[in-house]
mmCIF file of C-alpha atoms in Angstrom:
data_model
loop_
_atom_site.group_PDB
_atom_site.id
_atom_site.type_symbol
_atom_site.label_atom_id
_atom_site.label_comp_id
_atom_site.label_asym_id
_atom_site.label_seq_id
_atom_site.Cartn_x
_atom_site.Cartn_y
_atom_site.Cartn_z
ATOM 1 C CA GLU Q 1 -65.413 -62.481 71.783
ATOM 2 C CA ASP Q 2 -68.245 -63.504 69.481
ATOM 3 C CA GLN Q 3 -70.397 -60.616 68.270
ATOM 4 C CA VAL Q 4 -73.641 -60.397 66.315
ATOM 5 C CA THR Q 5 -75.107 -57.154 64.975
ATOM 6 C CA GLN Q 6 -78.518 -56.982 63.352
ATOM 7 C CA SER Q 7 -79.901 -54.194 61.203
ATOM 8 C CA PRO Q 8 -82.182 -52.431 60.953
ATOM 9 C CA GLU Q 9 -83.534 -52.388 64.521
ATOM 10 C CA ALA Q 10 -87.043 -51.944 63.194
ATOM 11 C CA LEU Q 11 -88.607 -52.251 59.754
ATOM 12 C CA ARG Q 12 -92.077 -51.389 58.609
ATOM 13 C CA LEU Q 13 -93.276 -52.830 55.288
ATOM 14 C CA GLN Q 14 -96.496 -52.794 53.402
ATOM 15 C CA GLU Q 15 -97.992 -56.141 52.476
ATOM 16 C CA GLY Q 16 -96.222 -57.419 49.366
ATOM 17 C CA GLU Q 17 -93.200 -55.122 49.772
ATOM 18 C CA SER Q 18 -90.113 -57.373 49.772
ATOM 19 C CA SER Q 19 -87.032 -56.547 51.837
ATOM 20 C CA SER Q 20 -84.003 -58.010 53.622
ATOM 21 C CA LEU Q 21 -82.790 -58.149 57.196
ATOM 22 C CA ASN Q 22 -79.072 -58.164 57.880
ATOM 23 C CA CYS Q 23 -77.023 -60.064 60.450
ATOM 24 C CA SER Q 24 -73.279 -59.403 60.560
ATOM 25 C CA TYR Q 25 -71.101 -61.514 62.815
ATOM 26 C CA THR Q 26 -67.592 -62.093 64.111
ATOM 27 C CA VAL Q 27 -66.877 -65.480 65.596
ATOM 28 C CA SER Q 28 -63.898 -67.742 65.988
ATOM 29 C CA GLY Q 29 -64.746 -71.048 64.379
ATOM 30 C CA LEU Q 30 -68.360 -70.733 63.251
ATOM 31 C CA ARG Q 31 -70.330 -73.841 64.019
ATOM 32 C CA GLY Q 32 -73.645 -72.516 62.736
ATOM 33 C CA LEU Q 33 -75.731 -69.402 62.154
ATOM 34 C CA PHE Q 34 -79.337 -69.533 63.284
ATOM 35 C CA TRP Q 35 -82.431 -67.498 62.530
ATOM 36 C CA TYR Q 36 -85.347 -67.396 64.957
ATOM 37 C CA ARG Q 37 -88.725 -65.710 64.941
ATOM 38 C CA GLN Q 38 -90.113 -64.322 68.194
ATOM 39 C CA ASP Q 39 -93.706 -63.187 68.675
ATOM 40 C CA PRO Q 40 -94.572 -60.872 71.589
ATOM 41 C CA GLY Q 41 -94.763 -62.745 74.891
ATOM 42 C CA LYS Q 42 -93.438 -65.998 73.431
ATOM 43 C CA GLY Q 43 -90.180 -67.870 73.163
ATOM 44 C CA PRO Q 44 -88.006 -67.797 70.036
ATOM 45 C CA GLU Q 45 -89.155 -70.171 67.304
ATOM 46 C CA PHE Q 46 -86.463 -71.847 65.215
ATOM 47 C CA LEU Q 47 -86.450 -71.000 61.498
ATOM 48 C CA PHE Q 48 -83.123 -71.910 59.854
ATOM 49 C CA THR Q 49 -79.591 -73.111 60.430
ATOM 50 C CA LEU Q 50 -76.807 -72.206 58.000
ATOM 51 C CA TYR Q 51 -73.426 -73.878 58.289
ATOM 52 C CA SER Q 52 -71.178 -72.597 55.510
ATOM 53 C CA ALA Q 53 -70.751 -69.612 53.207
ATOM 54 C CA GLY Q 54 -72.893 -69.875 50.119
ATOM 55 C CA GLU Q 55 -75.582 -71.933 51.808
ATOM 56 C CA GLU Q 56 -79.226 -70.931 51.374
ATOM 57 C CA LYS Q 57 -82.401 -72.131 53.075
ATOM 58 C CA GLU Q 58 -86.037 -71.323 52.234
ATOM 59 C CA LYS Q 59 -89.327 -71.577 54.056
ATOM 60 C CA GLU Q 60 -92.486 -70.099 52.591
ATOM 61 C CA ARG Q 61 -91.780 -66.357 52.090
ATOM 62 C CA LEU Q 62 -88.437 -66.450 53.919
ATOM 63 C CA LYS Q 63 -85.009 -67.157 52.467
ATOM 64 C CA ALA Q 64 -81.792 -67.106 54.498
ATOM 65 C CA THR Q 65 -78.330 -66.760 52.970
ATOM 66 C CA LEU Q 66 -74.839 -66.841 54.457
ATOM 67 C CA THR Q 67 -71.476 -65.302 53.585
ATOM 68 C CA LYS Q 68 -68.252 -65.364 55.590
ATOM 69 C CA LYS Q 69 -69.191 -62.148 57.394
ATOM 70 C CA GLU Q 70 -72.962 -61.828 57.310
ATOM 71 C CA SER Q 71 -76.321 -63.425 56.760
ATOM 72 C CA PHE Q 72 -79.438 -62.058 55.141
ATOM 73 C CA LEU Q 73 -83.040 -62.970 55.761
ATOM 74 C CA HIS Q 74 -84.987 -62.102 52.627
ATOM 75 C CA ILE Q 75 -88.726 -61.682 52.975
ATOM 76 C CA THR Q 76 -90.631 -61.918 49.700
ATOM 77 C CA ALA Q 77 -94.136 -60.462 49.418
ATOM 78 C CA PRO Q 78 -94.637 -60.350 53.204
ATOM 79 C CA LYS Q 79 -98.017 -60.670 54.861
ATOM 80 C CA PRO Q 80 -99.215 -59.150 58.165
ATOM 81 C CA GLU Q 81 -98.714 -62.534 59.866
ATOM 82 C CA ASP Q 82 -94.969 -62.209 59.189
ATOM 83 C CA SER Q 83 -94.870 -59.381 61.739
ATOM 84 C CA ALA Q 84 -92.508 -60.441 64.542
ATOM 85 C CA THR Q 85 -89.005 -59.908 65.862
ATOM 86 C CA TYR Q 86 -86.402 -61.858 63.918
ATOM 87 C CA LEU Q 87 -83.332 -62.951 65.864
ATOM 88 C CA CYS Q 88 -79.971 -64.027 64.512
ATOM 89 C CA ALA Q 89 -77.502 -66.094 66.546
ATOM 90 C CA VAL Q 90 -74.149 -67.789 66.033
ATOM 91 C CA SER Q 91 -72.638 -70.776 67.754
ATOM 92 C CA ALA Q 92 -69.044 -71.812 68.203
ATOM 93 C CA GLY Q 93 -67.271 -74.487 70.161
ATOM 94 C CA THR Q 94 -68.420 -77.930 71.124
ATOM 95 C CA ALA Q 95 -71.086 -76.771 73.584
ATOM 96 C CA SER Q 96 -72.835 -74.768 70.853
ATOM 97 C CA LYS Q 97 -73.467 -71.791 73.083
ATOM 98 C CA LEU Q 98 -75.480 -69.232 71.146
ATOM 99 C CA THR Q 99 -74.586 -65.544 70.894
ATOM 100 C CA PHE Q 100 -77.618 -63.529 69.858
ATOM 101 C CA GLY Q 101 -78.103 -60.211 68.145
ATOM 102 C CA THR Q 102 -80.677 -57.791 69.490
ATOM 103 C CA GLY Q 103 -83.139 -58.547 66.708
ATOM 104 C CA THR Q 104 -85.078 -56.747 63.984
ATOM 105 C CA ARG Q 105 -88.715 -55.846 64.749
ATOM 106 C CA LEU Q 106 -90.680 -56.312 61.554
ATOM 107 C CA GLN Q 107 -94.142 -54.864 61.097
ATOM 108 C CA VAL Q 108 -96.104 -55.644 57.949
ATOM 109 C CA THR Q 109 -99.181 -53.522 57.335
ATOM 110 C CA LEU Q 110 -102.088 -53.906 54.915
ATOM 111 C CA ASN K 1 -94.656 -83.742 72.277
ATOM 112 C CA ALA K 2 -94.814 -80.669 74.517
ATOM 113 C CA GLY K 3 -91.272 -79.649 73.586
ATOM 114 C CA VAL K 4 -89.768 -77.389 76.253
ATOM 115 C CA THR K 5 -91.990 -76.402 79.172
ATOM 116 C CA GLN K 6 -91.288 -73.797 81.851
ATOM 117 C CA THR K 7 -92.940 -72.975 85.159
ATOM 118 C CA PRO K 8 -94.069 -70.564 86.405
ATOM 119 C CA LYS K 9 -95.105 -68.267 83.536
ATOM 120 C CA PHE K 10 -95.084 -65.155 85.732
ATOM 121 C CA GLN K 11 -93.553 -64.377 89.116
ATOM 122 C CA VAL K 12 -93.180 -61.317 91.316
ATOM 123 C CA LEU K 13 -90.545 -61.401 94.058
ATOM 124 C CA LYS K 14 -89.378 -58.970 96.669
ATOM 125 C CA THR K 15 -85.690 -58.165 96.957
ATOM 126 C CA GLY K 16 -83.934 -60.906 98.903
ATOM 127 C CA GLN K 17 -86.492 -63.638 98.257
ATOM 128 C CA SER K 18 -85.478 -66.867 96.582
ATOM 129 C CA MET K 19 -87.129 -68.956 93.927
ATOM 130 C CA THR K 20 -86.518 -71.767 91.451
ATOM 131 C CA LEU K 21 -87.496 -71.677 87.798
ATOM 132 C CA GLN K 22 -88.313 -75.098 86.402
ATOM 133 C CA CYS K 23 -87.643 -76.372 82.888
ATOM 134 C CA ALA K 24 -88.351 -79.733 81.300
ATOM 135 C CA GLN K 25 -87.975 -81.125 77.773
ATOM 136 C CA ASP K 26 -89.411 -84.267 76.242
ATOM 137 C CA MET K 27 -87.236 -84.422 73.101
ATOM 138 C CA ASN K 28 -84.490 -86.583 74.630
ATOM 139 C CA HIS K 29 -81.966 -83.785 74.133
ATOM 140 C CA ASN K 30 -78.625 -83.945 75.904
ATOM 141 C CA SER K 31 -77.913 -80.218 76.206
ATOM 142 C CA MET K 32 -79.983 -77.618 78.014
ATOM 143 C CA TYR K 33 -79.555 -73.854 78.462
ATOM 144 C CA TRP K 34 -80.850 -70.923 80.491
ATOM 145 C CA TYR K 35 -81.013 -67.439 78.942
ATOM 146 C CA ARG K 36 -82.298 -64.090 80.071
ATOM 147 C CA GLN K 37 -83.759 -61.505 77.707
ATOM 148 C CA ASP K 38 -83.687 -57.794 78.476
ATOM 149 C CA PRO K 39 -84.762 -54.888 76.245
ATOM 150 C CA GLY K 40 -81.941 -53.785 73.974
ATOM 151 C CA MET K 41 -79.609 -56.527 75.233
ATOM 152 C CA GLY K 42 -80.705 -59.585 73.332
ATOM 153 C CA LEU K 43 -80.710 -63.059 74.803
ATOM 154 C CA ARG K 44 -77.749 -63.761 77.093
ATOM 155 C CA LEU K 45 -76.639 -67.167 78.319
ATOM 156 C CA ILE K 46 -76.722 -67.664 82.095
ATOM 157 C CA TYR K 47 -75.770 -71.343 82.497
ATOM 158 C CA TYR K 48 -75.801 -74.440 80.372
ATOM 159 C CA SER K 49 -75.608 -78.184 80.763
ATOM 160 C CA ALA K 50 -73.925 -80.033 77.915
ATOM 161 C CA SER K 51 -75.068 -83.387 79.288
ATOM 162 C CA GLU K 52 -76.683 -84.920 82.344
ATOM 163 C CA GLY K 53 -74.456 -84.393 85.360
ATOM 164 C CA THR K 54 -72.531 -81.389 84.008
ATOM 165 C CA THR K 55 -73.165 -77.653 84.251
ATOM 166 C CA ASP K 56 -71.113 -74.639 83.159
ATOM 167 C CA LYS K 57 -71.290 -70.870 83.436
ATOM 168 C CA GLY K 58 -72.380 -68.730 80.559
ATOM 169 C CA GLU K 59 -72.020 -65.007 80.000
ATOM 170 C CA VAL K 60 -73.998 -63.731 83.034
ATOM 171 C CA PRO K 61 -73.953 -66.364 85.824
ATOM 172 C CA ASN K 62 -73.644 -64.128 88.891
ATOM 173 C CA GLY K 63 -76.588 -64.436 91.281
ATOM 174 C CA TYR K 64 -77.807 -67.734 89.826
ATOM 175 C CA ASN K 65 -77.348 -71.437 90.418
ATOM 176 C CA VAL K 66 -78.512 -74.380 88.345
ATOM 177 C CA SER K 67 -79.262 -78.061 88.799
ATOM 178 C CA ARG K 68 -79.470 -80.668 86.070
ATOM 179 C CA LEU K 69 -81.866 -82.960 87.902
ATOM 180 C CA ASN K 70 -81.940 -85.622 85.171
ATOM 181 C CA LYS K 71 -81.842 -85.694 81.382
ATOM 182 C CA ARG K 72 -85.246 -84.021 81.116
ATOM 183 C CA GLU K 73 -85.055 -81.304 83.762
ATOM 184 C CA PHE K 74 -82.830 -78.260 84.288
ATOM 185 C CA SER K 75 -83.690 -75.752 87.018
ATOM 186 C CA LEU K 76 -82.463 -72.209 87.656
ATOM 187 C CA ARG K 77 -82.342 -70.856 91.193
ATOM 188 C CA LEU K 78 -82.160 -67.285 92.420
ATOM 189 C CA GLU K 79 -80.920 -67.428 96.017
ATOM 190 C CA SER K 80 -81.434 -63.743 96.886
ATOM 191 C CA ALA K 81 -83.311 -61.893 94.179
ATOM 192 C CA ALA K 82 -82.267 -58.379 93.165
ATOM 193 C CA PRO K 83 -84.093 -55.808 90.997
ATOM 194 C CA SER K 84 -81.378 -56.279 88.344
ATOM 195 C CA GLN K 85 -82.682 -59.824 87.867
ATOM 196 C CA THR K 86 -86.021 -58.536 86.583
ATOM 197 C CA SER K 87 -86.119 -60.112 83.145
ATOM 198 C CA VAL K 88 -87.690 -62.756 80.955
ATOM 199 C CA TYR K 89 -86.029 -66.137 81.398
ATOM 200 C CA PHE K 90 -85.944 -68.747 78.657
ATOM 201 C CA CYS K 91 -84.909 -72.351 78.827
ATOM 202 C CA ALA K 92 -83.737 -74.148 75.700
ATOM 203 C CA SER K 93 -82.604 -77.614 74.718
ATOM 204 C CA ARG K 94 -80.498 -78.825 71.822
ATOM 205 C CA SER K 95 -80.304 -81.890 69.688
ATOM 206 C CA THR K 96 -76.740 -82.956 69.139
ATOM 207 C CA GLY K 97 -74.670 -83.412 66.055
ATOM 208 C CA THR K 98 -74.568 -81.587 62.773
ATOM 209 C CA PRO K 99 -76.836 -80.828 61.021
ATOM 210 C CA LYS K 100 -79.337 -80.972 63.883
ATOM 211 C CA ASP K 101 -77.652 -78.354 66.037
ATOM 212 C CA GLU K 102 -80.474 -75.928 66.677
ATOM 213 C CA GLN K 103 -81.838 -75.005 70.105
ATOM 214 C CA TYR K 104 -85.540 -75.139 70.930
ATOM 215 C CA PHE K 105 -86.942 -72.651 73.399
ATOM 216 C CA GLY K 106 -89.645 -72.729 76.028
ATOM 217 C CA PRO K 107 -92.344 -70.059 76.427
ATOM 218 C CA GLY K 108 -90.448 -68.122 79.093
ATOM 219 C CA THR K 109 -90.886 -66.996 82.694
ATOM 220 C CA ARG K 110 -91.499 -63.310 83.265
ATOM 221 C CA LEU K 111 -89.900 -62.329 86.571
ATOM 222 C CA THR K 112 -90.257 -59.002 88.345
ATOM 223 C CA VAL K 113 -88.186 -58.216 91.431
ATOM 224 C CA THR K 114 -89.382 -55.233 93.456
#
């Protein structure tokens, strides 16, 4: 059974204070690892897809990395607008069904 | 492009009532999905449709039915609502083929069953 565990559950940062979110996974035949951002009352918004160990993707202050067992979402010099829940998911098999973690709630304060 | 749209945005049902949640996408995607999101549980797959004319069960299908009406539309039906089905429901669609394998989500339907 595919499993995704995210840590920490919640993270509070001051503006400019860099940190990392963790996503550890077990899956048979990884097809892709996905990061999403979810704002309160809205649907998940796609951020990144990673396909193989060693791959990295960047977007503004966010950088996602992948190893064979886990992924990190690094947030550099965050701003209050980065406050959201960040979701990690893995897919396997031809139908690309996603298995999600429970997310990390990030709050960035001034 | 509107992306993925869902109706209604909010709904309150009484136990035993039925309803259909509607989802449509305008991205010409082949695959569509229904998830539910509950506090502390993460998003869980209810049903999916890999292509027009096919549907399959996901992790939590009991109490639900789906219809892939055409390539654009994928509906979720609750035949006899129960309080345990109080949740936020998200529809998603997927482009096919690596590297474009990501799913795009709608804004959600917030359902309360009393």
